[in-house]
CSV table of C-alpha atoms in Angstrom, one decimal:
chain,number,residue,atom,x,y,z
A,613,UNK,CA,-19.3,-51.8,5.3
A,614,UNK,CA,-21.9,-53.0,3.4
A,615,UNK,CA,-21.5,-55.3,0.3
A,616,UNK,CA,-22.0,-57.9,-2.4
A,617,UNK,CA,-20.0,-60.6,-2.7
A,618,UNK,CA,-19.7,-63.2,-5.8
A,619,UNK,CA,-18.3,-66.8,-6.1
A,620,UNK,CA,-16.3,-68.6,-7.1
A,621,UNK,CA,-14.3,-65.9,-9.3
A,622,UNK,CA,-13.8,-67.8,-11.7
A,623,UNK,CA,-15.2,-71.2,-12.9
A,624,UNK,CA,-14.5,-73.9,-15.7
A,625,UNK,CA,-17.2,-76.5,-16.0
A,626,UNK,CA,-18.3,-79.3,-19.1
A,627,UNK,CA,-21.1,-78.9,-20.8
A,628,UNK,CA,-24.1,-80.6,-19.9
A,629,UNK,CA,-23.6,-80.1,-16.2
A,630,UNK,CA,-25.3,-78.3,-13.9
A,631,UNK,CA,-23.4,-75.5,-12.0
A,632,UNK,CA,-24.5,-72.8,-9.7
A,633,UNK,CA,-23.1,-69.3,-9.1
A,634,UNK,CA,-23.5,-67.8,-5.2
A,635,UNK,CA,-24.6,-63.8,-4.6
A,636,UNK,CA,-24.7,-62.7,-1.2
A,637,UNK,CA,-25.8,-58.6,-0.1
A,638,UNK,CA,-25.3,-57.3,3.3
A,639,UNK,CA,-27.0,-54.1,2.0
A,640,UNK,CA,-30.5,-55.7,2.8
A,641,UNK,CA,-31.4,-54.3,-0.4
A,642,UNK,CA,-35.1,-55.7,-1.6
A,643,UNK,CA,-34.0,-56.1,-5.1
A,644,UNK,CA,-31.1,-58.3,-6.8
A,645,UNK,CA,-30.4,-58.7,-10.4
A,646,UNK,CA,-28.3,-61.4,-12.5
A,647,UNK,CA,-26.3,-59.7,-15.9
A,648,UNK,CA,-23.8,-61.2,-18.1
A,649,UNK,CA,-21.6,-59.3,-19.9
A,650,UNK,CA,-20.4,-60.3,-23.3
A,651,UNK,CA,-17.9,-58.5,-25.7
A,652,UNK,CA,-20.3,-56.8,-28.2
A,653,UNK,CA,-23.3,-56.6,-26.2
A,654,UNK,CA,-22.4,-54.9,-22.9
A,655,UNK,CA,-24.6,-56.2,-19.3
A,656,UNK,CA,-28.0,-58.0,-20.2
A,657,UNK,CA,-30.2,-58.9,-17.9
A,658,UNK,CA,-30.8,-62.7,-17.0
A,659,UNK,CA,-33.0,-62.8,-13.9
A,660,UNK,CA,-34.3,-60.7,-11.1
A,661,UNK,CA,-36.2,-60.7,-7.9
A,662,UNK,CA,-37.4,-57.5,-5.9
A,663,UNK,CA,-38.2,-59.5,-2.8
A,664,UNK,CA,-38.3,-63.1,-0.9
A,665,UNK,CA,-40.1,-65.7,-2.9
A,666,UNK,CA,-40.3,-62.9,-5.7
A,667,UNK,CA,-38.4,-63.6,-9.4
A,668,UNK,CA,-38.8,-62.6,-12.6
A,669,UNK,CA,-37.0,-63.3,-15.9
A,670,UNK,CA,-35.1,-60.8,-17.9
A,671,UNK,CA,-34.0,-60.5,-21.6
A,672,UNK,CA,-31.7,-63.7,-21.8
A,673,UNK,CA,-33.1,-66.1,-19.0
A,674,UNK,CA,-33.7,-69.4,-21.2
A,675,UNK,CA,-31.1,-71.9,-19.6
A,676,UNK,CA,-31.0,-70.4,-16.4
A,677,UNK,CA,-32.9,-70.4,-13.3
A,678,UNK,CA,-32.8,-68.6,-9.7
A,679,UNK,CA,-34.2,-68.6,-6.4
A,680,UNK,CA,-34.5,-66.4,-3.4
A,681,UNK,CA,-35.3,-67.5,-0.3
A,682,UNK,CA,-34.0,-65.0,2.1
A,683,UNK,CA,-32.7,-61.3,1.7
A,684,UNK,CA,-29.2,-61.6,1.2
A,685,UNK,CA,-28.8,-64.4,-1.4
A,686,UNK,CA,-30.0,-65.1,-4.9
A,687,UNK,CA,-28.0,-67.8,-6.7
A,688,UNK,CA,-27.6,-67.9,-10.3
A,689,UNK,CA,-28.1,-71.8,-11.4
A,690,UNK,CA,-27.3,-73.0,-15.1
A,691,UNK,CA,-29.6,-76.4,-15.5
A,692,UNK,CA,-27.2,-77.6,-18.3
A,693,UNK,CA,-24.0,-75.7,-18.9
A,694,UNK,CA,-23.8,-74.9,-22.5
A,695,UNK,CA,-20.6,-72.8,-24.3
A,696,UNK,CA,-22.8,-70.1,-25.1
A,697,UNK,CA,-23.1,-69.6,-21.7
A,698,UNK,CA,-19.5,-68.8,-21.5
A,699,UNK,CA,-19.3,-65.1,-20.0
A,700,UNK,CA,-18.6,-62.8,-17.1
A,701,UNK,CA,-21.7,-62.7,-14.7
A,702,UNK,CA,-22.4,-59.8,-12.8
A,703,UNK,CA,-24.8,-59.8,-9.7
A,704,UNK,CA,-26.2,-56.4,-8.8
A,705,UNK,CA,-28.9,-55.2,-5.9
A,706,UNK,CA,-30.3,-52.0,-5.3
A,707,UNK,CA,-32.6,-50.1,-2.8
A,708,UNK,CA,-36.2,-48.5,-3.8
A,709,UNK,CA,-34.3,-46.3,-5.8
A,710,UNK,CA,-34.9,-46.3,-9.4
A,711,UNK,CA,-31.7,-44.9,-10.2
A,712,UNK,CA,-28.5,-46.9,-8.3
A,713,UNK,CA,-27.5,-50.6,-8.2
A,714,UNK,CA,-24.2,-51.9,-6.4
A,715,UNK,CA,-22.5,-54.7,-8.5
A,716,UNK,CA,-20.1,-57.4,-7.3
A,717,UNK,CA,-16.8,-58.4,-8.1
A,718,UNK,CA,-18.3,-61.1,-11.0
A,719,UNK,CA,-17.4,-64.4,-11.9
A,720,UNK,CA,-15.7,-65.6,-15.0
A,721,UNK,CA,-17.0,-69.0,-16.5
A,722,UNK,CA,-15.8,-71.2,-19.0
A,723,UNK,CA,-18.1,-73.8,-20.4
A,724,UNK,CA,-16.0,-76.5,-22.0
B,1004,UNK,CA,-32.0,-52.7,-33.1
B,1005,UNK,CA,-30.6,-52.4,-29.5
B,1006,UNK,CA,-32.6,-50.4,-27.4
B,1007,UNK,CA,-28.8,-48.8,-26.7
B,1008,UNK,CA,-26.5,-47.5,-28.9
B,1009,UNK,CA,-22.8,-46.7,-27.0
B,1010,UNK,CA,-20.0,-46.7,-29.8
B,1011,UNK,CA,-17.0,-49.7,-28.3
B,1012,UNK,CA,-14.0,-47.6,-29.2
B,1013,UNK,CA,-11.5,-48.2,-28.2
B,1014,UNK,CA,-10.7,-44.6,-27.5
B,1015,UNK,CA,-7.0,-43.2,-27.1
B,1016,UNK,CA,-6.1,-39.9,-25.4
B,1017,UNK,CA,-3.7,-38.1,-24.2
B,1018,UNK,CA,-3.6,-36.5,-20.8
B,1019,UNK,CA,-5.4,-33.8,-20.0
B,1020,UNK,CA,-7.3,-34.1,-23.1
B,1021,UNK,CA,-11.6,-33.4,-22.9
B,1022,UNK,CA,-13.2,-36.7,-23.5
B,1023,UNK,CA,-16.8,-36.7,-25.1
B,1024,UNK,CA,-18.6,-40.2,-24.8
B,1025,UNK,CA,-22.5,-40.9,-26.0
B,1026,UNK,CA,-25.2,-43.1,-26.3
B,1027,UNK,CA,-28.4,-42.9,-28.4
B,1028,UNK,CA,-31.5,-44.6,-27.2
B,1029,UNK,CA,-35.0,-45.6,-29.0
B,1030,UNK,CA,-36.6,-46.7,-25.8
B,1031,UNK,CA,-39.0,-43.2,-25.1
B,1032,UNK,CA,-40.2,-44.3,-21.6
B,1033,UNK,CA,-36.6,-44.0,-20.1
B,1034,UNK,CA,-36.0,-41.8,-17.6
B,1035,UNK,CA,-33.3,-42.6,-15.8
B,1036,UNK,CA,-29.7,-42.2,-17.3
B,1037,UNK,CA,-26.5,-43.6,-15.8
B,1038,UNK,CA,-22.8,-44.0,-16.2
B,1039,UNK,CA,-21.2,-46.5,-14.8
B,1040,UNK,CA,-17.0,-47.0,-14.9
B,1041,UNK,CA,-15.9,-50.0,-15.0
B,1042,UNK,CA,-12.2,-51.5,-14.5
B,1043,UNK,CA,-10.2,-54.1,-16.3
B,1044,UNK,CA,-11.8,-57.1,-14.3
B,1045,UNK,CA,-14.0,-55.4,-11.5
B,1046,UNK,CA,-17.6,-54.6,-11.2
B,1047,UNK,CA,-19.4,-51.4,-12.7
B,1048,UNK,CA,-19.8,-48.4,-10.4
B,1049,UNK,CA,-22.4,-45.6,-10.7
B,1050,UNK,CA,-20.5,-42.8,-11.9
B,1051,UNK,CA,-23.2,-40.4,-12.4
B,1052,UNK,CA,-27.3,-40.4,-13.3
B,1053,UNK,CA,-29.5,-37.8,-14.3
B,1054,UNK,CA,-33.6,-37.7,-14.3
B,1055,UNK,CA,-34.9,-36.8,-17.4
B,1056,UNK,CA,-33.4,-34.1,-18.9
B,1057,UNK,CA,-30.5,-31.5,-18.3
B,1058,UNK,CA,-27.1,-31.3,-17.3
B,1059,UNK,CA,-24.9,-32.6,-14.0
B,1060,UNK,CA,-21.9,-31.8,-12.6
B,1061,UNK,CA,-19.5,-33.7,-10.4
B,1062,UNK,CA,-16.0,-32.3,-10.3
B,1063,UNK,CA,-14.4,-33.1,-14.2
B,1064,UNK,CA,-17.3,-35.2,-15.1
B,1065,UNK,CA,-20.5,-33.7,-16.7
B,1066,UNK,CA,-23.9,-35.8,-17.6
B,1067,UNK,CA,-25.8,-34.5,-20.8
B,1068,UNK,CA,-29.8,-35.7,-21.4
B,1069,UNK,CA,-31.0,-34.7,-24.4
B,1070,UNK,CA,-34.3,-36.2,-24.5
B,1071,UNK,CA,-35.7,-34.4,-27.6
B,1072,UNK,CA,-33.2,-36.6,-29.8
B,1073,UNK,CA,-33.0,-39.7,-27.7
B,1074,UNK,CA,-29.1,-38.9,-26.8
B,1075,UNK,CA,-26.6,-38.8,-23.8
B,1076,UNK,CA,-23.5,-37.7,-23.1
B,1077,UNK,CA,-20.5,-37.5,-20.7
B,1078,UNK,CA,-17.5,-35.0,-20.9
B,1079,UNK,CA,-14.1,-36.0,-18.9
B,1080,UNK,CA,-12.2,-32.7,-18.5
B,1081,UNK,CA,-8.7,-32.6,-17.5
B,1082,UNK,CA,-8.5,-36.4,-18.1
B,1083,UNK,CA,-5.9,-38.3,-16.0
B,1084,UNK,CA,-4.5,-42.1,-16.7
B,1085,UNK,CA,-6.7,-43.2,-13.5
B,1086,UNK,CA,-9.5,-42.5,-15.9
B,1087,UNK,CA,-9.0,-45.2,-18.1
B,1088,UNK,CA,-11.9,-48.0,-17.6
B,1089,UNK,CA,-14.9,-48.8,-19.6
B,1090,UNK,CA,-17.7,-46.4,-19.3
B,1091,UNK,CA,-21.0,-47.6,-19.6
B,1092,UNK,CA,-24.3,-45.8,-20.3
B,1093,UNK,CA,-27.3,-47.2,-18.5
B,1094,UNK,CA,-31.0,-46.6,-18.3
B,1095,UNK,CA,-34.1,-47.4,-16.6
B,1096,UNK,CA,-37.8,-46.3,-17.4
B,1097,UNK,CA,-39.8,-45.1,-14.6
B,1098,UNK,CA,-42.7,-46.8,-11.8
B,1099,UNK,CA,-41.5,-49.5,-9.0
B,1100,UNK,CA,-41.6,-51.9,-11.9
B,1101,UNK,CA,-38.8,-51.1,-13.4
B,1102,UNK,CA,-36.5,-51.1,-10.0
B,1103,UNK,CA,-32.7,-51.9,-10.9
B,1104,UNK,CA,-33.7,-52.8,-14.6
B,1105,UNK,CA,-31.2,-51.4,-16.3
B,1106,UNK,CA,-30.8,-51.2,-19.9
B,1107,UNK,CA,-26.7,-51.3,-20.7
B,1108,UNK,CA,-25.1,-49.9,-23.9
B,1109,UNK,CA,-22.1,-51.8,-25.3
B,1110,UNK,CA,-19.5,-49.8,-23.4
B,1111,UNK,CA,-17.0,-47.3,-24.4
B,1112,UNK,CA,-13.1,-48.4,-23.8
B,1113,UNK,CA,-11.3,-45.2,-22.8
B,1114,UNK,CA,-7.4,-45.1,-21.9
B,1115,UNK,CA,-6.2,-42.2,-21.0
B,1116,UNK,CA,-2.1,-42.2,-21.9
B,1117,UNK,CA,0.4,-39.9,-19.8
């Protein structure tokens, strides 16, 4: 069956140091999206990419930074871990669709 | 002023009890609208989505757009203790653009008690 996959689940880091969060689809879904979810504000949208060599940022990108270089990955890197970074991150992809994207497990991280 | 208003809760209800959650949006271009369910430390699933406006059914779950006063709702009927998550509302506006660019409201923590 098809899937996304996050990790590490869970993640305590300093701050100041750089740290990077892994996304891989097997749904060879064009499209891949970063979130975080934060008590008060629900999923906002950090970065995005419909396609190889494609991103875009979203409403809360400053501090972070992604890639894609093939279909099935797009990593989430923070340059310099800060604790307002601390948060559940959810990676998401979707089809052409406008309507359905599959979300992974997330990964909690501390920034200490 | 979030482009998403969903009301936190928490919200407490005994089983077999109708369950009415909403959101209210400023955002005019949306189109899409989505609930996703979400449990204690997993991932959001789609629930249910509705273009524009109108009513959906899917078994005890029904999707409301009201797109005249910016406002959406879902009913649980019959609610069971499996129900208990956090429901999310979600929308997108429409044109390849806006692809998986979903705007979330705060989410609404329902538990369902037996």
């Amino acid at each position: 069956d098809a899937e996304i996959t996050q990790s590490p689940r869970h993640k305590i880091t300093e701050t100041g140091r750089q740290v990077t969060l892994a996304c891989h689809q097997t749904w060879n879904h064009n499209n891949m999206f970063w979130y975080r979810q934060d008590l008060g504000h629900g999923l906002r949208l950090i970065h995005y990419s419909y396609g190889v060599q494609d991103t875009n940022k979203g409403e809360v990108s400053d501090g972070y930074s992604v890639s894609r270089s093939n279909t099935e990955d797009l990593p989430l890197t923070l340059e310099s871990a800060a604790s307002s970074q601390t948060s559940v991150y959810f990676c998401a992809s979707s089809g052409n669709r406008e309507t359905e994207a599959f979300f992974g497990q997330g990964t909690r991280l501390t920034v200490v | 002023q979030k482009e998403v208003e969903q009301d936190p809760g928490p919200l407490s209800v005994p089983e077999g009890a109708i369950v009415s959650l909403n959101c209210t949006y400023s955002n005019s271009a949306f189109q899409y609208f989505m609930w996703y369910r979400q449990y204690s430390r997993k991932g959001p699933e789609l629930l249910m989505y509705t273009y524009s406006s109108g009513n959906k059914e899917d078994g005890r779950f029904t999707a409301q757009v009201d797109k005249s006063s910016k406002y959406i709702s879902l009913f649980i009927r019959d609610s069971q203790p499996s129900d208990s998550a956090t429901y999310l509302c979600a929308m997108s506006a429409r044109g390849s653009s806006n692809t998986g660019k979903l705007i979330f409201g705060q989410g609404t923590t329902l538990q369902v008690k037996p």
